[in-house]
Coordinates of C-alpha atoms in Angstrom, one line a residue:
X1 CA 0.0 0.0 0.0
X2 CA 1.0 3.8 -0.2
X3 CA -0.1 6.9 1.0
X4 CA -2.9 8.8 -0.5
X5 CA -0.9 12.5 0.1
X6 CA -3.7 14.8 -0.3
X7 CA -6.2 12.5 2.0
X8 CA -2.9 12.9 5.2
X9 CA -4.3 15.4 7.2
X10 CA -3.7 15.2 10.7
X11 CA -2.9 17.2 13.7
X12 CA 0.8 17.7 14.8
X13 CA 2.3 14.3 14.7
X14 CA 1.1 12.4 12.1
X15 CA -2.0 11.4 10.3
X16 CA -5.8 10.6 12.0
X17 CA -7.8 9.5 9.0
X18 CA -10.2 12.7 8.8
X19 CA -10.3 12.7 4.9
X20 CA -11.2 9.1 4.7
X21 CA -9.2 6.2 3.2
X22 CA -5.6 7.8 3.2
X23 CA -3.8 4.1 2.0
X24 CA -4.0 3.0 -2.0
X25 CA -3.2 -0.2 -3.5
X26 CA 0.4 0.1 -5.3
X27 CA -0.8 -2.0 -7.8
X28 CA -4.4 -0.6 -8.8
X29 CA -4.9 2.3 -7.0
X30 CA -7.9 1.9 -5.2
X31 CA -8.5 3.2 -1.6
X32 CA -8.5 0.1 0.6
X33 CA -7.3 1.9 4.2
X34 CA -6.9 4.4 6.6
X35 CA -3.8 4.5 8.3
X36 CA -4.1 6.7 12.1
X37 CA -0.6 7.9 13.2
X38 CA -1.4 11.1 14.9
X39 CA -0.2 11.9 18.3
X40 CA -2.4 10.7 21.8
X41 CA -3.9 7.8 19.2
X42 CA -3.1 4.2 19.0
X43 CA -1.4 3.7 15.9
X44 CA -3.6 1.4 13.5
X45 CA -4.2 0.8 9.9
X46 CA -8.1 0.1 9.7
X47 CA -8.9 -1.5 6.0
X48 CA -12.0 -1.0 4.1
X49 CA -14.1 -4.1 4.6
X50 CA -15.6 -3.9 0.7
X51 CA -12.1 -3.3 -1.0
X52 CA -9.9 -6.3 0.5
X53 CA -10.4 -9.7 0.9
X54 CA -9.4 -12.0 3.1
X55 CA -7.6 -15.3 1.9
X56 CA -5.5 -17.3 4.2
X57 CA -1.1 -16.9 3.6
X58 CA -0.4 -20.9 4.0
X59 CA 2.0 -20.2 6.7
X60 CA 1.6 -22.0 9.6
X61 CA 0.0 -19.8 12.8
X62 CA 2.7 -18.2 15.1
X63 CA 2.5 -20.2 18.6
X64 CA 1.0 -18.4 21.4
X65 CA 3.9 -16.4 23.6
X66 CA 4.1 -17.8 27.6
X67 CA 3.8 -16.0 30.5
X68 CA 7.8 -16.7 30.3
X69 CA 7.6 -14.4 27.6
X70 CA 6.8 -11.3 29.8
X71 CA 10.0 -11.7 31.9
X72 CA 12.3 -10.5 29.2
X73 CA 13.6 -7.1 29.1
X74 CA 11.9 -5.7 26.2
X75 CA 8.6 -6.8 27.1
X76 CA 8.5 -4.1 29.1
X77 CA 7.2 -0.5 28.5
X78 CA 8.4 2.3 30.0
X79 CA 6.5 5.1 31.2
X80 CA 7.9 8.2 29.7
X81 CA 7.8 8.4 25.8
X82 CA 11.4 9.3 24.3
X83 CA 10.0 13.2 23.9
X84 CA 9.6 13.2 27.8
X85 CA 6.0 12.7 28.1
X86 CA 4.5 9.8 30.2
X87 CA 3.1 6.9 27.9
X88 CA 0.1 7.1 25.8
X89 CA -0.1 3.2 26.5
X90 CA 0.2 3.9 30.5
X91 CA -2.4 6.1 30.8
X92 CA -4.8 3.6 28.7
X93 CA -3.7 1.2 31.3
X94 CA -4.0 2.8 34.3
X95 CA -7.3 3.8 33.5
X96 CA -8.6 0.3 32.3
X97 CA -6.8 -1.1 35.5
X98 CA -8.3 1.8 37.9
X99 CA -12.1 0.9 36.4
X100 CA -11.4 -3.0 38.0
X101 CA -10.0 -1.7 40.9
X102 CA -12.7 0.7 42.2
X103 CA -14.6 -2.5 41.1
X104 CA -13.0 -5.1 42.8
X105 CA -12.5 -2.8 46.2
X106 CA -16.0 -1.2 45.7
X107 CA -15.1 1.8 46.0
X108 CA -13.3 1.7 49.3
X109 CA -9.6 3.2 50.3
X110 CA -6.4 0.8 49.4
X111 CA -2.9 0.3 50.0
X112 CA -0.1 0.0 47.5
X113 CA 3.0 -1.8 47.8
X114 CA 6.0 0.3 47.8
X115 CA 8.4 0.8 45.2
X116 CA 7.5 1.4 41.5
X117 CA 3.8 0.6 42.3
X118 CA 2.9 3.3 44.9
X119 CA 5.4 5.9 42.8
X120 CA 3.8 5.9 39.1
X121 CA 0.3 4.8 40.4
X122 CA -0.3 6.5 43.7
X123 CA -1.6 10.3 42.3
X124 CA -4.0 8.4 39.7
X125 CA -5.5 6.2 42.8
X126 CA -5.7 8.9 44.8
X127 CA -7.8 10.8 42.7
X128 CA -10.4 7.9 41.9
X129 CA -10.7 6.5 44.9
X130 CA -11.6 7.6 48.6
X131 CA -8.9 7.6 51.5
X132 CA -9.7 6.6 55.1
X133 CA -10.2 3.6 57.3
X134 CA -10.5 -0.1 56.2
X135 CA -8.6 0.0 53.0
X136 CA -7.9 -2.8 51.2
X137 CA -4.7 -4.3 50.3
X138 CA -2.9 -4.5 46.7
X139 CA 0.1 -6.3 46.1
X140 CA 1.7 -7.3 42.4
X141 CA 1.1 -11.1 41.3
X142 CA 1.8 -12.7 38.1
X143 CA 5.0 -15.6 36.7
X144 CA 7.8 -15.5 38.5
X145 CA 6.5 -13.6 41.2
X146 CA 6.4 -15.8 44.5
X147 CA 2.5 -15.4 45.3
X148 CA 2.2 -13.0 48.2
X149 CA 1.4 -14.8 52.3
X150 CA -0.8 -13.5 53.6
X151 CA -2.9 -13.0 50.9
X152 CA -3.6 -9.3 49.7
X153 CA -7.6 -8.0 49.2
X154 CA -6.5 -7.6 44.9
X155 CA -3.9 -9.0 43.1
X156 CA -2.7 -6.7 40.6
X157 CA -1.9 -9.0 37.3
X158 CA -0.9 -9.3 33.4
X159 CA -3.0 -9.7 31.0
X160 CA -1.6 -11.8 28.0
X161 CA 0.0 -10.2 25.8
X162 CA -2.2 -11.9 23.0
X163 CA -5.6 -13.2 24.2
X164 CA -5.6 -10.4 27.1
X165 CA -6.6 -12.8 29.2
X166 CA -5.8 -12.2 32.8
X167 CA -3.3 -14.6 34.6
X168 CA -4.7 -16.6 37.3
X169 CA -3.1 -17.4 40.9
X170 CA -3.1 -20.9 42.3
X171 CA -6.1 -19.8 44.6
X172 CA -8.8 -19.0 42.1
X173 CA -10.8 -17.4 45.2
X174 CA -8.2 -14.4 44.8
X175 CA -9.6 -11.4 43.2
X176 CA -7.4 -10.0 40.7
X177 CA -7.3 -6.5 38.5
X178 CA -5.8 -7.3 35.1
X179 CA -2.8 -4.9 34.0
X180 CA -1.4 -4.0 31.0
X181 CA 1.4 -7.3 30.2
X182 CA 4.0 -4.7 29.1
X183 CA 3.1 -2.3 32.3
X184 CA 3.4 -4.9 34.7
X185 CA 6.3 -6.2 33.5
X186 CA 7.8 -2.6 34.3
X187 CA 6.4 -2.3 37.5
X188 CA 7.8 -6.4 38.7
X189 CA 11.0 -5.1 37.3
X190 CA 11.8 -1.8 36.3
X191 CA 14.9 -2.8 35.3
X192 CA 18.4 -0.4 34.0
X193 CA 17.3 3.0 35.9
X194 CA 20.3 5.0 34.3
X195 CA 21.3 6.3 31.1
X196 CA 24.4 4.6 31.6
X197 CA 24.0 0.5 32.8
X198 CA 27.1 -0.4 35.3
X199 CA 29.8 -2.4 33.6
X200 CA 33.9 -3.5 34.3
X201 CA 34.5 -3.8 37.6
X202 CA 31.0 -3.0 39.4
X203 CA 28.7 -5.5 41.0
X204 CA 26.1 -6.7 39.2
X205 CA 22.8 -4.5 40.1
X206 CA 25.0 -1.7 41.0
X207 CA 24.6 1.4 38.7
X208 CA 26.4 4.4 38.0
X209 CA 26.4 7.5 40.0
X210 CA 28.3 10.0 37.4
X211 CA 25.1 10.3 35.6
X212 CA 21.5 12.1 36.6
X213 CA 18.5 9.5 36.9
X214 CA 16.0 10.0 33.7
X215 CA 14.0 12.7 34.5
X216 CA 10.0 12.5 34.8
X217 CA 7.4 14.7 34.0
X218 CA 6.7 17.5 35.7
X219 CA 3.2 16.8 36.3
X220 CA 1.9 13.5 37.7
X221 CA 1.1 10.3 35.6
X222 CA -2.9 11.0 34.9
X223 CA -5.2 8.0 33.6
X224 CA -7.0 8.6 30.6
X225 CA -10.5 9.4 31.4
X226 CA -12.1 7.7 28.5
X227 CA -10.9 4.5 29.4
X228 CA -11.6 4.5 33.0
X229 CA -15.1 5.8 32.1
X230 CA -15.8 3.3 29.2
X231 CA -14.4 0.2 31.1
X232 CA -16.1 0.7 34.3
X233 CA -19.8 1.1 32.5
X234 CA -18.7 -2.3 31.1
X235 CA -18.2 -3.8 34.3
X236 CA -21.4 -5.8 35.9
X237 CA -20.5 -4.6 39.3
X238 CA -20.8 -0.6 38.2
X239 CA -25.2 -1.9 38.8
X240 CA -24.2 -1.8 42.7
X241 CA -25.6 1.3 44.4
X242 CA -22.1 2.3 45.8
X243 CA -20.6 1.8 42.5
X244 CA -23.2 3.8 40.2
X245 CA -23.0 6.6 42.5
X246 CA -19.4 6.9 42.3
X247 CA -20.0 6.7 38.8
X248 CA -22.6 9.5 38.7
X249 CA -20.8 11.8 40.8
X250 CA -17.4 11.3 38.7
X251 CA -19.2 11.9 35.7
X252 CA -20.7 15.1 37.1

């Protein structure tokens, strides 16, 4: 396929299908896609269901990846974009992950684990969810990860990466909140935290000090709205009086 030039608009980053198909076929010209690129939207090609057709390729299907899978060090996403910015694909997360959490707590005050957890999610859970006595606990759950004694209130927990199903602990009692595979994979392991990894001499898990840390931000991590709201009307709890009226009064 290739670009349709005078069907690219967009905003400041990139093209968001406004004018229609923007993608031709190279061989017949024919508009059969739009291609979305733009900056704050998931980047997607969406084709035109009466111009393609679907035959299958022959090749035999790629097999499943395993929860293994999410231990390795690019599985996981960071949460500042290379301009400086947090992540697009955090703050889907986060506010996918927040609509099951107010969920699964109904609505009452939690604790988060210390560490990575409490740092990049703490201001988002503050602001969608009450403080005060009684809070329930939260602690991180997934492969690899012995599971937590005594057991936590939620378990927060990876999706697969491809069915987005959410993993399941050995007690299937446990209530879990699903996460983002590549967000909880940086949160269980945030891995190299300077722009300059330790090497020579120098213990492994020791880093540098002749370098600043990254820098963040300047304003807090923020969930995206849309996806909080839209997930938690999903959700068969949000029928619960406590839930709708948090929902109401959000909305409002």
């Amino acid at each position: 396929m290739t670009l349709i030039l005078e069907k690219c608009e967009g905003y400041c980053q990139g093209v968001d299908g406004r004018a229609g198909p923007n993608l031709a076929c190279e061989g017949c010209g024919r508009a059969v896609a739009t291609r979305i690129d733009d900056c704050g939207s998931w980047q997607t090609v969406w084709l035109e269901p009466d111009a393609v057709v679907r035959r299958p390729s022959g090749l035999p299907d790629n097999p499943l990846p395993d929860w293994a899978d999410l231990e390795r060090a690019e599985h996981r996403v960071p949460p500042v974009e290379p301009d400086g910015s947090w992540s697009r694909r955090w703050e889907a997360a986060i506010g996918v992950a927040l609509a099951h959490l107010v969920a699964a707590t109904e609505n009452h005050p939690v604790t988060l684990p210390a560490g990575p957890v409490a740092e990049l999610l703490g201001h988002a859970v503050a602001r969608y969810l009450p403080s005060g006595p009684d809070p329930r606990s939260v602690r991180l759950a997934g492969p690899g990860i012995p599971e937590p004694r005594p057991r936590p209130d939620v378990l927060l927990v990876p999706r697969h990466p491809r069915t987005g199903e959410p993993w399941r602990p050995s007690d299937r009692e446990a209530t879990v909140v699903p996460l983002d595979s590549g967000v909880w994979a940086y949160l269980t392991s945030p891995g190299e935290t300077s722009p300059t990894p330790a090497a020579g001499v120098l213990p492994a898990g020791v880093l540098r000090d002749d370098y600043p840390l990254p820098s963040r931000p300047w304003y807090p991590l923020e969930p995206h709205d849309g996806a909080f709201r839209d997930t938690l009307v999903g959700l068969p709890a949000i029928r619960s009086p406590r839930l709708r009226s948090h929902h109401d009064a959000y909305r409002s």
